[in-house]
GROMACS .gro file of C-alpha atoms in nm:
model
   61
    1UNK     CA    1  -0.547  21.279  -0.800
    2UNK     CA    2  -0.528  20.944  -0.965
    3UNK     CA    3  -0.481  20.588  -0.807
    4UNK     CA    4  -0.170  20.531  -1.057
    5UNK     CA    5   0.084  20.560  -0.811
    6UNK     CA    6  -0.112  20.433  -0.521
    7UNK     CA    7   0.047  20.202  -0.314
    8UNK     CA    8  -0.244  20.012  -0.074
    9UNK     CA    9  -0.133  20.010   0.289
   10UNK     CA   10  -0.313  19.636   0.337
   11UNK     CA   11  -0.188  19.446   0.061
   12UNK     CA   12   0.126  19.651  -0.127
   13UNK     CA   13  -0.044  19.585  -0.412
   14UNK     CA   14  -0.098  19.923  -0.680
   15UNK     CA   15  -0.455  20.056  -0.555
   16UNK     CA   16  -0.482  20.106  -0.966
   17UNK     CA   17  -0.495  19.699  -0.921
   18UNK     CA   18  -0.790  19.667  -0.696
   19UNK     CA   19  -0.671  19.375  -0.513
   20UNK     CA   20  -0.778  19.373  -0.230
   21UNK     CA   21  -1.162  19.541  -0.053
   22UNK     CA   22  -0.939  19.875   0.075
   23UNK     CA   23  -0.787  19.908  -0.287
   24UNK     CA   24  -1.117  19.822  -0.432
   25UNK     CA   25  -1.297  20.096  -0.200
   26UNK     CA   26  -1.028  20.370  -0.232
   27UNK     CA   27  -1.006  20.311  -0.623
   28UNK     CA   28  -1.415  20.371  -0.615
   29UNK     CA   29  -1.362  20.685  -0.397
   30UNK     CA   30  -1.104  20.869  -0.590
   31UNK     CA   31  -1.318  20.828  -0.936
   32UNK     CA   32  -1.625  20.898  -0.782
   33UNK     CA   33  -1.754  21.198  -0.999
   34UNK     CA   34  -2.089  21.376  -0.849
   35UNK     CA   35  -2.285  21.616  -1.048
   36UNK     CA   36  -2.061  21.911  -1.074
   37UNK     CA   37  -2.104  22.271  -1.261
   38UNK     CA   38  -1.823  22.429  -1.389
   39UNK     CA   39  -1.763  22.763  -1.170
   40UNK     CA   40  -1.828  22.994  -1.512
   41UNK     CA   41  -2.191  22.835  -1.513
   42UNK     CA   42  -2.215  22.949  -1.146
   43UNK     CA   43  -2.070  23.288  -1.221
   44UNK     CA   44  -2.289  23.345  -1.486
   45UNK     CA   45  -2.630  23.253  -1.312
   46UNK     CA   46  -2.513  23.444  -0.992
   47UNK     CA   47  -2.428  23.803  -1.281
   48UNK     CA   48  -2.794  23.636  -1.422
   49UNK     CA   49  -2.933  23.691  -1.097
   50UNK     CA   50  -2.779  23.993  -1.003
   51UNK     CA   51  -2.909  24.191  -1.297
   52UNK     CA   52  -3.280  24.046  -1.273
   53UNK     CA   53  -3.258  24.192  -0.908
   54UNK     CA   54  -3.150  24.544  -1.055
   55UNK     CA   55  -3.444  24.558  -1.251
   56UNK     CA   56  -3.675  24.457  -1.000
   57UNK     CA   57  -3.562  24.687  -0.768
   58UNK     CA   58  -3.561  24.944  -1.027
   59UNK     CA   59  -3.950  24.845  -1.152
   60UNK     CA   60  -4.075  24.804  -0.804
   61UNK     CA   61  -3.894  24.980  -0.608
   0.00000   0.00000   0.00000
C-alpha cells in the first residue's frame, strides 16, 4: 500500500504531503520496512534443517 492516494482525515491534505503530525505519522508507518527474509530463504533453511535432522536421526539413532 502506498500513501499516494491517501487522503488525511485531519487536514484533507494528500498523506503523500505530510502536512500535518497524523499525515506525518501515517506516512512514517506505511514505509516503515523491518528486517524481512524473503519466504524462499525461510523455505530453504527450514528443507536445510529438515535434512540435517534426517541424518542425525539416521547417525544416532
Amino acid at each position: 500500500m502506498s500513501c499516494e492516494h491517501l487522503i488525511c482525515a485531519r487536514c484533507s491534505n494528500p498523506v503523500v504531503d505530510g502536512r500535518c503530525p497524523t499525515c506525518r505519522e501515517a506516512r512514517s508507518e506505511l514505509h516503515r520496512h523491518g528486517p524481512s527474509v524473503p519466504p524462499s530463504v525461510v523455505l530453504a533453511g527450514l528443507v536445510a534443517l529438515f535434512f540435517v535432522a534426517l541424518v542425525l536421526q539416521r547417525v544416532y539413532g
